Amino acid sequence: MGTGDSVLTQLEMLEKCLMCKDELLTKIYEETREQEAILDTDPFSEEAFDGTLQRKEEHIEKLAQYDQGFEQIFARIKDEVIANKERYRTPVENMQRLIGEVTEKAMRIRSLEQKNRVKLEIYFNSRRQQIKNFNVSNRTVSNYYKSMSSGGKADAYFMDKKS
């Protein structure tokens, strides 16, 4: 098997790697869409949201592995591919098309993630406000009960001074 055959085999591996990345990005996009749906429901399910985060994290880890593998293989054959552009034109064009699709999906995911981030910040701000209001209400009630329970003693003190 010659150098050219080896390079073609590795180019096929790179192409398969890009297809796998595309599939993973599709799964990540679906999880991100599910997060969007969860954020739009009332009441918000933190458990369901956490589940999507865990699944996305697994997909992202696999994606990083594919990226690393892609870079390693490409580094090995880069010089040969550049030196013989015409011989490898078809697989390189296929990979360029796949890279474009992968990049477009990544941009759609990024856009949806930004929208979800805004919704999540609004949710957390609302929760913080609810907690703040709860704490203020608790203090108010506590102060009221304290003043009511000590109110009798204060009256007795003033009554003794008047006599």
C-alpha positions as YAML, in Angstrom:
chain: A
units: angstrom
residues:
- id: 1
  name: MET
  ca: [0.00, 0.00, 0.00]
- id: 2
  name: GLY
  ca: [1.51, 3.30, -1.11]
- id: 3
  name: THR
  ca: [1.58, 6.65, 0.61]
- id: 4
  name: GLY
  ca: [-1.34, 7.86, -1.51]
- id: 5
  name: ASP
  ca: [-3.53, 4.93, -0.45]
- id: 6
  name: SER
  ca: [-2.68, 5.57, 3.19]
- id: 7
  name: VAL
  ca: [-3.55, 9.25, 2.82]
- id: 8
  name: LEU
  ca: [-6.85, 8.38, 1.12]
- id: 9
  name: THR
  ca: [-7.69, 6.01, 3.98]
- id: 10
  name: GLN
  ca: [-6.91, 8.71, 6.51]
- id: 11
  name: LEU
  ca: [-8.96, 11.24, 4.55]
- id: 12
  name: GLU
  ca: [-11.87, 8.78, 4.72]
- id: 13
  name: MET
  ca: [-11.34, 8.58, 8.48]
- id: 14
  name: LEU
  ca: [-11.43, 12.37, 8.68]
- id: 15
  name: GLU
  ca: [-14.64, 12.42, 6.66]
- id: 16
  name: LYS
  ca: [-16.24, 9.85, 8.98]
- id: 17
  name: CYS
  ca: [-15.05, 11.88, 11.94]
- id: 18
  name: LEU
  ca: [-16.80, 14.96, 10.52]
- id: 19
  name: MET
  ca: [-19.99, 12.96, 9.98]
- id: 20
  name: CYS
  ca: [-19.87, 11.79, 13.60]
- id: 21
  name: LYS
  ca: [-19.32, 15.38, 14.74]
- id: 22
  name: ASP
  ca: [-22.34, 16.38, 12.68]
- id: 23
  name: GLU
  ca: [-24.46, 13.72, 14.39]
- id: 24
  name: LEU
  ca: [-23.25, 14.82, 17.83]
- id: 25
  name: LEU
  ca: [-24.02, 18.44, 17.03]
- id: 26
  name: THR
  ca: [-27.52, 17.39, 15.98]
- id: 27
  name: LYS
  ca: [-27.96, 15.70, 19.37]
- id: 28
  name: ILE
  ca: [-26.60, 18.77, 21.16]
- id: 29
  name: TYR
  ca: [-29.00, 20.97, 19.18]
- id: 30
  name: GLU
  ca: [-31.92, 18.72, 20.15]
- id: 31
  name: GLU
  ca: [-30.93, 18.90, 23.83]
- id: 32
  name: THR
  ca: [-30.64, 22.68, 23.55]
- id: 33
  name: ARG
  ca: [-34.13, 22.83, 21.99]
- id: 34
  name: GLU
  ca: [-35.40, 20.69, 24.87]
- id: 35
  name: GLN
  ca: [-33.80, 23.13, 27.31]
- id: 36
  name: GLU
  ca: [-35.62, 25.95, 25.54]
- id: 37
  name: ALA
  ca: [-38.93, 24.09, 25.95]
- id: 38
  name: ILE
  ca: [-38.21, 23.44, 29.64]
- id: 39
  name: LEU
  ca: [-37.38, 27.11, 30.19]
- id: 40
  name: ASP
  ca: [-40.70, 28.06, 28.56]
- id: 41
  name: THR
  ca: [-42.77, 25.83, 30.88]
- id: 42
  name: ASP
  ca: [-44.26, 26.89, 34.16]
- id: 43
  name: PRO
  ca: [-43.34, 25.57, 36.62]
- id: 44
  name: PHE
  ca: [-39.72, 25.25, 35.55]
- id: 45
  name: SER
  ca: [-38.36, 21.72, 36.12]
- id: 46
  name: GLU
  ca: [-34.81, 21.97, 37.40]
- id: 47
  name: GLU
  ca: [-34.45, 18.18, 37.31]
- id: 48
  name: ALA
  ca: [-35.38, 17.99, 33.63]
- id: 49
  name: PHE
  ca: [-33.05, 20.89, 32.86]
- id: 50
  name: ASP
  ca: [-30.19, 19.22, 34.74]
- id: 51
  name: GLY
  ca: [-30.82, 16.04, 32.75]
- id: 52
  name: THR
  ca: [-30.37, 17.90, 29.48]
- id: 53
  name: LEU
  ca: [-27.18, 19.49, 30.82]
- id: 54
  name: GLN
  ca: [-25.72, 16.09, 31.68]
- id: 55
  name: ARG
  ca: [-26.56, 14.63, 28.29]
- id: 56
  name: LYS
  ca: [-25.12, 17.65, 26.52]
- id: 57
  name: GLU
  ca: [-21.95, 17.38, 28.58]
- id: 58
  name: GLU
  ca: [-21.51, 13.76, 27.44]
- id: 59
  name: HIS
  ca: [-21.98, 14.77, 23.80]
- id: 60
  name: ILE
  ca: [-19.55, 17.67, 24.18]
- id: 61
  name: GLU
  ca: [-16.90, 15.38, 25.66]
- id: 62
  name: LYS
  ca: [-17.25, 13.03, 22.66]
- id: 63
  name: LEU
  ca: [-17.10, 16.03, 20.35]
- id: 64
  name: ALA
  ca: [-13.82, 17.12, 21.94]
- id: 65
  name: GLN
  ca: [-12.42, 13.62, 21.40]
- id: 66
  name: TYR
  ca: [-13.38, 13.75, 17.72]
- id: 67
  name: ASP
  ca: [-11.78, 17.19, 17.39]
- id: 68
  name: GLN
  ca: [-8.57, 15.93, 18.93]
- id: 69
  name: GLY
  ca: [-8.52, 12.83, 16.71]
- id: 70
  name: PHE
  ca: [-9.26, 14.92, 13.63]
- id: 71
  name: GLU
  ca: [-6.39, 17.28, 14.39]
- id: 72
  name: GLN
  ca: [-3.94, 14.43, 14.98]
- id: 73
  name: ILE
  ca: [-4.81, 12.65, 11.73]
- id: 74
  name: PHE
  ca: [-4.81, 15.86, 9.72]
- id: 75
  name: ALA
  ca: [-1.42, 16.86, 11.12]
- id: 76
  name: ARG
  ca: [0.00, 13.56, 9.79]
- id: 77
  name: ILE
  ca: [-1.26, 13.97, 6.24]
- id: 78
  name: LYS
  ca: [-1.38, 17.73, 5.82]
- id: 79
  name: ASP
  ca: [1.89, 18.05, 3.91]
- id: 80
  name: GLU
  ca: [1.02, 15.21, 1.51]
- id: 81
  name: VAL
  ca: [-2.44, 16.65, 0.83]
- id: 82
  name: ILE
  ca: [-1.03, 20.13, 0.16]
- id: 83
  name: ALA
  ca: [1.69, 18.74, -2.07]
- id: 84
  name: ASN
  ca: [-0.82, 16.72, -4.15]
- id: 85
  name: LYS
  ca: [-3.93, 18.91, -4.11]
- id: 86
  name: GLU
  ca: [-5.28, 17.62, -7.39]
- id: 87
  name: ARG
  ca: [-5.08, 13.97, -6.37]
- id: 88
  name: TYR
  ca: [-7.05, 14.58, -3.15]
- id: 89
  name: ARG
  ca: [-9.44, 17.23, -4.52]
- id: 90
  name: THR
  ca: [-12.67, 15.19, -4.17]
- id: 91
  name: PRO
  ca: [-12.21, 14.03, -0.56]
- id: 92
  name: VAL
  ca: [-11.00, 17.49, 0.46]
- id: 93
  name: GLU
  ca: [-14.04, 19.12, -1.15]
- id: 94
  name: ASN
  ca: [-16.32, 16.65, 0.64]
- id: 95
  name: MET
  ca: [-14.64, 17.49, 3.92]
- id: 96
  name: GLN
  ca: [-14.94, 21.22, 3.26]
- id: 97
  name: ARG
  ca: [-18.67, 20.76, 2.67]
- id: 98
  name: LEU
  ca: [-18.98, 18.78, 5.92]
- id: 99
  name: ILE
  ca: [-16.95, 21.37, 7.81]
- id: 100
  name: GLY
  ca: [-19.35, 24.04, 6.53]
- id: 101
  name: GLU
  ca: [-22.35, 22.02, 7.74]
- id: 102
  name: VAL
  ca: [-20.73, 21.39, 11.12]
- id: 103
  name: THR
  ca: [-19.85, 25.06, 11.50]
- id: 104
  name: GLU
  ca: [-23.41, 26.13, 10.57]
- id: 105
  name: LYS
  ca: [-24.87, 23.75, 13.17]
- id: 106
  name: ALA
  ca: [-22.44, 25.00, 15.79]
- id: 107
  name: MET
  ca: [-23.53, 28.58, 15.07]
- id: 108
  name: ARG
  ca: [-27.23, 27.63, 15.39]
- id: 109
  name: ILE
  ca: [-26.49, 25.95, 18.71]
- id: 110
  name: ARG
  ca: [-24.56, 28.99, 19.93]
- id: 111
  name: SER
  ca: [-27.45, 31.28, 18.97]
- id: 112
  name: LEU
  ca: [-30.00, 29.10, 20.75]
- id: 113
  name: GLU
  ca: [-27.72, 28.82, 23.78]
- id: 114
  name: GLN
  ca: [-27.58, 32.61, 24.04]
- id: 115
  name: LYS
  ca: [-31.38, 32.85, 23.95]
- id: 116
  name: ASN
  ca: [-31.62, 30.15, 26.61]
- id: 117
  name: ARG
  ca: [-29.03, 31.92, 28.75]
- id: 118
  name: VAL
  ca: [-31.18, 35.06, 28.75]
- id: 119
  name: LYS
  ca: [-34.27, 33.03, 29.73]
- id: 120
  name: LEU
  ca: [-32.31, 31.27, 32.48]
- id: 121
  name: GLU
  ca: [-31.02, 34.60, 33.85]
- id: 122
  name: ILE
  ca: [-34.59, 35.93, 33.92]
- id: 123
  name: TYR
  ca: [-35.70, 32.80, 35.78]
- id: 124
  name: PHE
  ca: [-32.88, 33.08, 38.33]
- id: 125
  name: ASN
  ca: [-33.48, 36.80, 38.82]
- id: 126
  name: SER
  ca: [-37.14, 36.02, 39.46]
- id: 127
  name: ARG
  ca: [-36.18, 33.29, 41.95]
- id: 128
  name: ARG
  ca: [-33.76, 35.66, 43.72]
- id: 129
  name: GLN
  ca: [-36.52, 38.26, 43.97]
- id: 130
  name: GLN
  ca: [-38.92, 35.67, 45.38]
- id: 131
  name: ILE
  ca: [-36.33, 34.63, 47.97]
- id: 132
  name: LYS
  ca: [-35.63, 38.27, 48.84]
- id: 133
  name: ASN
  ca: [-39.37, 38.96, 49.22]
- id: 134
  name: PHE
  ca: [-39.73, 35.83, 51.35]
- id: 135
  name: ASN
  ca: [-36.88, 36.96, 53.61]
- id: 136
  name: VAL
  ca: [-38.32, 40.48, 53.92]
- id: 137
  name: SER
  ca: [-41.73, 39.01, 54.76]
- id: 138
  name: ASN
  ca: [-40.17, 36.71, 57.34]
- id: 139
  name: ARG
  ca: [-38.33, 39.62, 58.98]
- id: 140
  name: THR
  ca: [-41.48, 41.73, 58.96]
- id: 141
  name: VAL
  ca: [-43.52, 38.96, 60.57]
- id: 142
  name: SER
  ca: [-40.74, 38.25, 63.04]
- id: 143
  name: ASN
  ca: [-40.45, 41.94, 63.98]
- id: 144
  name: TYR
  ca: [-44.22, 42.16, 64.33]
- id: 145
  name: TYR
  ca: [-44.31, 39.18, 66.71]
- id: 146
  name: LYS
  ca: [-41.39, 40.57, 68.68]
- id: 147
  name: SER
  ca: [-43.07, 43.94, 69.04]
- id: 148
  name: MET
  ca: [-46.37, 42.31, 69.98]
- id: 149
  name: SER
  ca: [-44.80, 40.06, 72.57]
- id: 150
  name: SER
  ca: [-42.81, 42.87, 74.13]
- id: 151
  name: GLY
  ca: [-45.64, 45.39, 73.74]
- id: 152
  name: GLY
  ca: [-47.28, 44.44, 77.03]
- id: 153
  name: LYS
  ca: [-44.08, 44.95, 78.97]
- id: 154
  name: ALA
  ca: [-43.52, 48.39, 77.52]
- id: 155
  name: ASP
  ca: [-47.04, 49.45, 78.53]
- id: 156
  name: ALA
  ca: [-46.51, 48.15, 82.05]
- id: 157
  name: TYR
  ca: [-43.26, 50.05, 82.31]
- id: 158
  name: PHE
  ca: [-44.93, 53.32, 81.30]
- id: 159
  name: MET
  ca: [-47.87, 52.64, 83.58]
- id: 160
  name: ASP
  ca: [-45.54, 52.17, 86.58]
- id: 161
  name: LYS
  ca: [-43.76, 55.46, 85.83]
- id: 162
  name: LYS
  ca: [-47.06, 57.39, 85.72]
- id: 163
  name: SER
  ca: [-48.10, 56.34, 89.18]
...
